Tab-separated table of C-alpha atoms and ligand atoms in Angstrom:
chain	number	residue	atom	x	y	z
A	1	MET	CA	1.684	-28.362	-112.061
A	2	ILE	CA	0.903	-28.385	-108.338
A	3	LEU	CA	3.493	-29.361	-105.743
A	4	VAL	CA	1.935	-31.091	-102.735
A	5	THR	CA	4.317	-31.305	-99.779
A	6	GLY	CA	3.436	-34.018	-97.284
A	7	GLY	CA	1.656	-35.804	-100.129
A	8	ALA	CA	2.039	-39.208	-98.456
A	9	GLY	CA	0.310	-38.064	-95.270
A	10	TYR	CA	-3.317	-38.381	-94.207
A	11	ILE	CA	-4.782	-35.104	-95.488
A	12	GLY	CA	-2.167	-34.587	-98.239
A	13	SER	CA	-2.883	-37.938	-99.883
A	14	HIS	CA	-6.650	-37.358	-99.838
A	15	THR	CA	-6.143	-33.892	-101.357
A	16	ILE	CA	-3.987	-35.321	-104.150
A	17	LYS	CA	-6.763	-37.794	-104.950
A	18	VAL	CA	-9.285	-34.952	-105.331
A	19	LEU	CA	-6.829	-32.783	-107.317
A	20	LEU	CA	-6.257	-35.662	-109.756
A	21	GLU	CA	-10.009	-36.241	-110.078
A	22	ARG	CA	-10.336	-32.557	-111.034
A	23	GLY	CA	-7.713	-32.920	-113.759
A	24	TYR	CA	-4.789	-31.161	-112.058
A	25	ARG	CA	-1.251	-32.387	-112.616
A	26	VAL	CA	0.481	-33.068	-109.312
A	27	VAL	CA	3.967	-33.772	-108.013
A	28	ALA	CA	4.143	-35.048	-104.430
A	29	LEU	CA	7.006	-34.525	-102.027
A	30	ASP	CA	7.335	-36.339	-98.711
A	31	ASN	CA	10.191	-37.489	-96.480
A	32	LEU	CA	8.155	-40.589	-95.517
A	33	SER	CA	8.900	-40.041	-91.824
A	34	VAL	CA	5.223	-40.616	-91.061
A	35	GLY	CA	3.615	-40.830	-94.492
A	36	HIS	CA	2.984	-43.942	-96.581
A	37	ARG	CA	4.430	-44.260	-100.066
A	38	GLU	CA	1.462	-46.271	-101.329
A	39	PHE	CA	-0.903	-43.405	-100.435
A	40	VAL	CA	0.632	-41.211	-103.142
A	41	LEU	CA	-1.686	-41.608	-106.113
A	42	CYS	CA	0.008	-39.195	-108.525
A	43	ASP	CA	2.684	-40.461	-110.905
A	44	GLU	CA	5.396	-38.129	-109.736
A	45	PHE	CA	6.748	-38.657	-106.249
A	46	ILE	CA	9.905	-37.211	-104.759
A	47	GLU	CA	11.233	-38.526	-101.476
A	48	ALA	CA	12.815	-35.426	-100.004
A	49	ASP	CA	12.907	-33.355	-96.857
A	50	LEU	CA	12.048	-29.665	-96.613
A	51	LEU	CA	15.151	-29.331	-94.461
A	52	ASP	CA	17.233	-30.147	-97.546
A	53	PRO	CA	17.341	-26.929	-99.643
A	54	LYS	CA	19.338	-28.606	-102.432
A	55	ALA	CA	16.657	-31.266	-102.898
A	56	LEU	CA	13.995	-28.551	-102.923
A	57	GLU	CA	15.929	-26.605	-105.523
A	58	ARG	CA	15.975	-29.698	-107.743
A	59	VAL	CA	12.209	-30.180	-107.382
A	60	PHE	CA	11.518	-26.622	-108.524
A	61	ARG	CA	14.165	-26.775	-111.251
A	62	ASP	CA	12.873	-30.039	-112.729
A	63	HIS	CA	9.151	-29.269	-112.610
A	64	SER	CA	7.145	-26.400	-113.882
A	65	ILE	CA	5.345	-25.644	-110.623
A	66	ARG	CA	2.630	-23.027	-110.545
A	67	SER	CA	1.197	-23.569	-107.048
A	68	VAL	CA	2.087	-25.287	-103.792
A	69	VAL	CA	-0.224	-27.030	-101.342
A	70	HIS	CA	1.822	-27.353	-98.173
A	71	PHE	CA	0.992	-30.111	-95.679
A	72	ALA	CA	4.441	-31.387	-94.706
A	73	ALA	CA	4.717	-30.896	-90.949
A	74	ARG	CA	4.878	-32.745	-87.672
A	75	THR	CA	1.396	-32.775	-86.166
A	76	ALA	CA	1.314	-34.426	-82.733
A	77	VAL	CA	0.519	-31.951	-79.977
A	78	GLY	CA	1.954	-34.066	-77.130
A	79	GLU	CA	5.162	-34.831	-78.996
A	80	SER	CA	5.633	-31.118	-79.667
A	81	VAL	CA	5.622	-30.436	-75.926
A	82	GLU	CA	8.234	-33.141	-75.294
A	83	ASN	CA	10.420	-32.298	-78.258
A	84	PRO	CA	9.782	-28.754	-79.513
A	85	GLU	CA	13.039	-28.618	-81.461
A	86	VAL	CA	11.752	-31.171	-83.962
A	87	TYR	CA	8.639	-29.037	-84.457
A	88	TYR	CA	10.370	-25.689	-84.895
A	89	TYR	CA	12.839	-27.175	-87.374
A	90	ASN	CA	10.485	-29.327	-89.415
A	91	ASN	CA	7.547	-26.973	-89.457
A	92	VAL	CA	9.029	-23.474	-89.352
A	93	VAL	CA	12.472	-23.920	-90.927
A	94	GLY	CA	11.001	-26.372	-93.448
A	95	THR	CA	8.421	-23.770	-94.481
A	96	LEU	CA	11.088	-21.060	-94.756
A	97	ASN	CA	13.104	-23.317	-97.074
A	98	LEU	CA	10.030	-24.015	-99.155
A	99	LEU	CA	9.258	-20.299	-99.437
A	100	SER	CA	12.858	-19.536	-100.455
A	101	ALA	CA	12.629	-22.080	-103.261
A	102	MET	CA	9.266	-20.626	-104.305
A	103	ARG	CA	10.761	-17.139	-104.418
A	104	ALA	CA	13.769	-18.296	-106.393
A	105	HIS	CA	11.447	-19.855	-108.975
A	106	GLU	CA	8.793	-17.137	-108.858
A	107	VAL	CA	6.041	-19.427	-107.622
A	108	LYS	CA	3.374	-17.155	-106.172
A	109	GLU	CA	0.558	-19.362	-104.837
A	110	ILE	CA	0.506	-21.446	-101.674
A	111	VAL	CA	-2.336	-23.120	-99.793
A	112	PHE	CA	-1.215	-23.836	-96.269
A	113	SER	CA	-2.385	-26.519	-93.881
A	114	SER	CA	-3.096	-24.745	-90.600
A	115	SER	CA	-4.995	-25.835	-87.519
A	116	ALA	CA	-7.590	-24.902	-84.919
A	117	ALA	CA	-4.625	-25.266	-82.576
A	118	VAL	CA	-3.721	-21.638	-83.430
A	119	TYR	CA	-6.651	-20.416	-81.305
A	120	GLY	CA	-5.887	-22.037	-77.938
A	121	ASP	CA	-8.726	-22.059	-75.407
A	122	PRO	CA	-11.830	-20.578	-77.049
A	123	GLU	CA	-13.324	-17.401	-75.675
A	124	VAL	CA	-16.467	-17.824	-77.791
A	125	LEU	CA	-18.059	-20.789	-79.544
A	126	PRO	CA	-18.270	-21.368	-82.436
A	127	ILE	CA	-14.819	-19.934	-83.144
A	128	PRO	CA	-14.578	-17.308	-85.915
A	129	GLU	CA	-11.348	-16.684	-87.850
A	130	ASP	CA	-10.669	-13.407	-86.030
A	131	HIS	CA	-10.744	-15.078	-82.611
A	132	PRO	CA	-7.618	-14.312	-80.500
A	133	LYS	CA	-4.695	-16.625	-81.277
A	134	ARG	CA	-3.088	-18.049	-78.163
A	135	PRO	CA	-1.823	-21.511	-79.083
A	136	LYS	CA	-1.169	-23.785	-76.115
A	137	SER	CA	1.483	-26.058	-77.583
A	138	PRO	CA	4.672	-25.734	-79.615
A	139	TYR	CA	2.756	-27.449	-82.447
A	140	GLY	CA	0.072	-24.745	-82.417
A	141	ARG	CA	2.732	-22.040	-82.157
A	142	THR	CA	4.525	-23.368	-85.243
A	143	LYS	CA	1.251	-23.223	-87.205
A	144	LEU	CA	0.633	-19.626	-86.086
A	145	MET	CA	4.243	-18.639	-86.854
A	146	MET	CA	3.935	-20.108	-90.323
A	147	GLU	CA	0.743	-18.122	-90.940
A	148	GLU	CA	2.543	-14.965	-89.811
A	149	ILE	CA	5.532	-15.717	-92.025
A	150	LEU	CA	3.179	-16.206	-94.979
A	151	SER	CA	1.491	-12.892	-94.243
A	152	ASP	CA	4.843	-11.074	-94.179
A	153	TYR	CA	5.994	-12.812	-97.362
A	154	ALA	CA	2.722	-11.902	-99.069
A	155	GLN	CA	3.293	-8.240	-98.220
A	156	ALA	CA	6.953	-8.134	-99.124
A	157	TYR	CA	7.239	-10.556	-102.023
A	158	GLY	CA	3.730	-10.792	-103.440
A	159	ILE	CA	3.267	-14.474	-102.616
A	160	GLY	CA	-0.460	-15.235	-102.468
A	161	TYR	CA	-1.529	-17.599	-99.689
A	162	VAL	CA	-4.493	-19.133	-97.938
A	163	ALA	CA	-4.274	-20.803	-94.524
A	164	LEU	CA	-6.891	-23.489	-93.881
A	165	ARG	CA	-7.496	-24.091	-90.188
A	166	TYR	CA	-8.756	-27.619	-89.732
A	167	PHE	CA	-10.708	-28.680	-86.706
A	168	ASN	CA	-10.671	-32.471	-86.114
A	169	ALA	CA	-9.920	-34.274	-89.366
A	170	ALA	CA	-11.551	-37.702	-89.449
A	171	GLY	CA	-12.772	-40.468	-91.742
A	172	SER	CA	-11.214	-41.989	-94.828
A	173	ASP	CA	-11.572	-42.106	-98.586
A	174	PRO	CA	-15.011	-43.727	-99.158
A	175	GLU	CA	-13.542	-45.742	-102.038
A	176	GLY	CA	-11.137	-47.308	-99.555
A	177	VAL	CA	-8.009	-46.583	-101.592
A	178	ILE	CA	-6.327	-44.494	-98.875
A	179	GLY	CA	-7.151	-43.641	-95.275
A	180	GLU	CA	-6.034	-42.637	-91.821
A	181	TRP	CA	-2.961	-44.492	-90.605
A	182	HIS	CA	-0.828	-43.019	-87.848
A	183	GLU	CA	1.732	-44.920	-85.837
A	184	PRO	CA	1.387	-44.496	-82.947
A	185	GLU	CA	-2.297	-43.553	-83.124
A	186	THR	CA	-3.374	-40.755	-80.792
A	187	HIS	CA	-6.665	-39.609	-82.358
A	188	LEU	CA	-9.980	-40.399	-80.750
A	189	ILE	CA	-11.988	-42.025	-83.570
A	190	PRO	CA	-9.318	-44.513	-84.735
A	191	ILE	CA	-8.546	-45.363	-81.107
A	192	VAL	CA	-12.202	-46.143	-80.378
A	193	LEU	CA	-12.450	-48.174	-83.592
A	194	GLU	CA	-9.340	-50.156	-82.631
A	195	ALA	CA	-11.123	-51.066	-79.411
A	196	ALA	CA	-14.202	-52.079	-81.434
A	197	LEU	CA	-11.969	-54.220	-83.637
A	198	GLY	CA	-10.433	-55.863	-80.595
A	199	VAL	CA	-6.849	-54.791	-81.263
A	200	ARG	CA	-7.001	-52.400	-78.314
A	201	ASP	CA	-8.115	-53.536	-74.888
A	202	HIS	CA	-10.115	-50.449	-73.970
A	203	VAL	CA	-10.724	-46.747	-74.585
A	204	GLU	CA	-9.678	-44.266	-71.944
A	205	ILE	CA	-11.685	-41.031	-71.758
A	206	PHE	CA	-9.293	-38.201	-70.990
A	207	GLY	CA	-11.352	-36.205	-68.505
A	208	THR	CA	-14.992	-36.598	-67.453
A	209	ASP	CA	-15.247	-33.467	-65.304
A	210	TYR	CA	-15.218	-30.741	-67.972
A	211	ASP	CA	-17.847	-28.021	-67.906
A	212	THR	CA	-19.741	-29.587	-70.821
A	213	PRO	CA	-23.165	-31.321	-70.864
A	214	ASP	CA	-21.731	-34.837	-70.310
A	215	GLY	CA	-18.417	-33.810	-68.719
A	216	THR	CA	-16.245	-34.849	-71.695
A	217	CYS	CA	-14.515	-32.676	-74.295
A	218	ILE	CA	-16.349	-31.492	-77.390
A	219	ARG	CA	-14.795	-31.469	-80.870
A	220	ASP	CA	-15.882	-30.608	-84.409
A	221	PHE	CA	-15.131	-33.602	-86.665
A	222	ILE	CA	-14.698	-32.849	-90.339
A	223	HIS	CA	-14.364	-35.516	-93.006
A	224	VAL	CA	-10.967	-35.649	-94.698
A	225	VAL	CA	-12.584	-35.644	-98.159
A	226	ASP	CA	-14.425	-32.420	-97.265
A	227	LEU	CA	-11.073	-30.971	-96.193
A	228	ALA	CA	-9.535	-32.081	-99.491
A	229	GLU	CA	-12.352	-30.378	-101.447
A	230	ALA	CA	-11.747	-27.148	-99.543
A	231	HIS	CA	-8.103	-27.122	-100.652
A	232	VAL	CA	-9.112	-27.269	-104.291
A	233	LEU	CA	-11.682	-24.488	-103.824
A	234	ALA	CA	-9.158	-22.363	-101.913
A	235	LEU	CA	-6.572	-22.841	-104.644
A	236	GLU	CA	-9.071	-21.780	-107.293
A	237	ARG	CA	-10.076	-18.703	-105.295
A	238	LEU	CA	-6.406	-17.855	-104.740
A	239	ARG	CA	-5.787	-18.024	-108.472
A	240	GLU	CA	-8.591	-15.524	-108.973
A	241	GLY	CA	-6.828	-13.246	-106.475
A	242	ARG	CA	-9.868	-13.166	-104.198
A	243	ALA	CA	-8.915	-15.402	-101.287
A	244	SER	CA	-8.941	-14.376	-97.630
A	245	PRO	CA	-5.838	-15.148	-95.571
A	246	ALA	CA	-7.544	-17.817	-93.449
A	247	TYR	CA	-10.603	-20.072	-93.346
A	248	ASN	CA	-11.901	-22.377	-90.646
A	249	LEU	CA	-12.759	-25.861	-91.832
A	250	GLY	CA	-15.241	-27.654	-89.614
A	251	THR	CA	-18.921	-28.565	-89.719
A	252	GLY	CA	-19.920	-26.072	-87.031
A	253	VAL	CA	-21.364	-28.912	-84.925
A	254	GLY	CA	-19.618	-30.315	-81.876
A	255	HIS	CA	-19.699	-33.868	-80.521
A	256	SER	CA	-18.523	-34.961	-77.086
A	257	VAL	CA	-16.059	-37.791	-76.540
A	258	ARG	CA	-18.904	-39.884	-75.057
A	259	GLU	CA	-21.055	-39.214	-78.135
A	260	VAL	CA	-18.217	-40.309	-80.401
A	261	ILE	CA	-17.892	-43.548	-78.443
A	262	GLU	CA	-21.657	-44.158	-78.695
A	263	VAL	CA	-21.701	-43.491	-82.445
A	264	CYS	CA	-18.755	-45.898	-82.878
A	265	ARG	CA	-20.714	-48.571	-80.960
A	266	GLU	CA	-23.722	-48.054	-83.229
A	267	VAL	CA	-21.783	-47.999	-86.502
A	268	THR	CA	-19.650	-51.043	-85.699
A	269	GLY	CA	-22.317	-52.983	-83.814
A	270	ARG	CA	-19.599	-53.974	-81.344
A	271	ASP	CA	-19.073	-53.293	-77.686
A	272	PHE	CA	-15.819	-52.603	-75.895
A	273	ARG	CA	-14.510	-51.439	-72.545
A	274	VAL	CA	-14.407	-47.729	-71.737
A	275	VAL	CA	-12.591	-46.379	-68.685
A	276	LYS	CA	-12.518	-42.919	-67.178
A	277	GLY	CA	-9.102	-41.302	-67.008
A	278	PRO	CA	-7.612	-37.962	-66.003
A	279	ARG	CA	-7.622	-34.935	-68.285
A	280	ARG	CA	-4.934	-34.810	-70.982
A	281	PRO	CA	-2.854	-31.675	-70.439
A	282	GLY	CA	-3.503	-28.940	-72.993
A	283	ASP	CA	-6.931	-30.151	-74.175
A	284	PRO	CA	-9.424	-27.264	-74.578
A	285	PRO	CA	-12.879	-28.296	-73.237
A	286	ALA	CA	-14.636	-27.503	-76.524
A	287	LEU	CA	-13.518	-26.662	-80.066
A	288	VAL	CA	-16.212	-25.918	-82.623
A	289	ALA	CA	-15.666	-24.016	-85.872
A	290	ASP	CA	-17.633	-21.168	-87.282
A	291	PRO	CA	-17.209	-22.290	-90.924
A	292	ARG	CA	-19.412	-19.616	-92.533
A	293	LYS	CA	-16.564	-17.766	-94.210
A	294	ALA	CA	-15.388	-20.862	-96.114
A	295	MET	CA	-18.984	-21.601	-97.057
A	296	GLU	CA	-19.757	-18.074	-98.246
A	297	GLU	CA	-16.476	-17.194	-99.959
A	298	LEU	CA	-15.288	-20.576	-101.224
A	299	GLY	CA	-18.731	-22.070	-101.828
A	300	TRP	CA	-17.628	-24.979	-99.642
A	301	ARG	CA	-20.274	-27.382	-98.267
A	302	PRO	CA	-19.167	-30.299	-96.132
A	303	ARG	CA	-20.853	-33.403	-97.531
A	304	TYR	CA	-20.373	-35.527	-94.430
A	305	THR	CA	-22.598	-33.750	-91.948
A	306	GLU	CA	-23.451	-36.798	-89.811
A	307	LEU	CA	-20.807	-38.150	-87.451
A	308	SER	CA	-22.046	-41.688	-88.169
A	309	GLU	CA	-21.163	-41.259	-91.868
A	310	ILE	CA	-17.666	-40.102	-90.978
A	311	VAL	CA	-17.171	-43.003	-88.573
A	312	ALA	CA	-18.511	-45.467	-91.159
A	313	THR	CA	-15.800	-44.519	-93.670
A	314	ALA	CA	-13.139	-44.734	-90.946
A	315	TRP	CA	-14.409	-48.176	-89.859
A	316	GLU	CA	-14.467	-49.588	-93.372
A	317	TRP	CA	-10.919	-48.428	-93.989
A	318	MET	CA	-9.592	-49.657	-90.658
A	319	ARG	CA	-10.987	-53.163	-91.094
A	320	LYS	CA	-9.354	-53.400	-94.482
A	321	LEU	CA	-6.030	-51.966	-93.315
A	322	TYR	CA	-5.752	-54.198	-90.258
A	323	ALA	CA	-6.732	-57.288	-92.251
A	324	ARG	CA	-3.945	-56.419	-94.687
A	325	LEU	CA	-1.478	-55.871	-91.853
A	326	GLY	CA	-2.587	-59.165	-90.286
A	327	ARG	CA	-3.321	-57.445	-86.988
A	328	PHE	CA	-6.557	-59.222	-86.176
B	401	UFG	N1	-9.394	-38.459	-76.369
B	401	UFG	C1	-9.726	-39.373	-75.381
B	401	UFG	N2	-9.112	-40.584	-75.407
B	401	UFG	C2	-8.202	-40.933	-76.350
B	401	UFG	C3	-7.868	-39.994	-77.352
B	401	UFG	C4	-8.478	-38.771	-77.323
B	401	UFG	O1	-10.543	-39.110	-74.503
B	401	UFG	O2	-7.674	-42.049	-76.284
B	401	UFG	C5	-10.057	-37.165	-76.371
B	401	UFG	C6	-9.081	-36.002	-76.224
B	401	UFG	O3	-8.796	-35.756	-74.872
B	401	UFG	C7	-9.845	-34.882	-76.904
B	401	UFG	C8	-10.663	-35.601	-77.988
B	401	UFG	O4	-10.690	-36.964	-77.595
B	401	UFG	O5	-10.709	-34.292	-75.988
B	401	UFG	C9	-10.062	-35.481	-79.369
B	401	UFG	O6	-8.684	-35.844	-79.287
B	401	UFG	P1	-7.759	-36.047	-80.563
B	401	UFG	O7	-6.392	-36.387	-80.059
B	401	UFG	O8	-8.414	-36.976	-81.504
B	401	UFG	O9	-7.768	-34.629	-81.254
B	401	UFG	P2	-7.378	-33.205	-80.645
B	401	UFG	O10	-8.661	-32.442	-80.518
B	401	UFG	O11	-6.515	-33.267	-79.472
B	401	UFG	O12	-6.421	-32.676	-81.808
B	401	UFG	C10	-6.889	-32.011	-82.908
B	401	UFG	C11	-5.885	-32.170	-84.048
B	401	UFG	C12	-4.593	-31.484	-83.720
B	401	UFG	C13	-4.870	-30.069	-83.289
B	401	UFG	C14	-5.842	-30.043	-82.147
B	401	UFG	C15	-6.173	-28.637	-81.719
B	401	UFG	O13	-5.636	-33.537	-84.296
B	401	UFG	O14	-3.770	-31.461	-84.858
B	401	UFG	O15	-7.037	-30.664	-82.543
B	401	UFG	O16	-6.372	-28.619	-80.338
B	401	UFG	F1	-3.736	-29.470	-82.889
């Protein structure tokens, strides 16, 4: 059985869906602080916090867990700057508790949800896995610390791990069963789509004076279902004992904020107001993955290579969600 922590969250819930489709048995754990109970598609769900070692002990005692896929973490960069304590406790202490329970129950496989935020400002583009790691936020530092903890635990205790460094996760389950739903929303694509839907008055571009072709930041958007697939491939490779410690997950193609806005206009067929704003502190000008290692070693191929396809799945989901919530 596979334990998925953060199974009610955006990427965790999509990964559970793919794991179930591949025939894996899954138990999900989530404290529901930001996740959504109805996103958990596996039969077994435990509402528990990684900061509660007794609850964790019960999960491992009551289930025959072979591997862990670990998503549970706070993920908002800005919030981590304002309130680092929440990040160090939830992300780092939570992971330590999880690893203690794994050790106690001799669970030796963990796939870890890491981030491009471990790199900080890129020195080269696209970014390879061995790029210097200088995270610019407490959030990014917690992800790097957790990777380092996993590396030390692998050495000392023989726990096998893979860290998957996502670039910008986007899009939603094409079947429309689950999708992206953050409150408050801070991510670019859902914000632009909210403006297209009319539930948001306008989109503000955070910085138009970057040293990029159109002056706005560049990001590498990767579909959440492609991310989910990579977790399954990484787990399988880990079980064969052949996994590398870390893989970048991105398409290798960057899109500027202005391009994203244009693609959203085309996909939705709607227009909305866009205003220029100041830079958001901490934003690197460009983040683009070199994903070759995941492609070569894991045999991973992102299926959503066009930004318009990614946006289309996000748009379909958002219209459905907001209709259900009665927000438009
Ligand atoms: N942006 C805007 N206006 C908005 C929202 C975002 O212009 O209203 C811009 C941002 O300034 C940035 C780009 O759109 O240039 C993408 O912003 P997101 O907030 O969607 O994503 P980030 O690139 O900031 O964050 C992602 C992940 C984080 C990770 C980070 C690494 O979501 O988990 O990359 O830097 F930490």
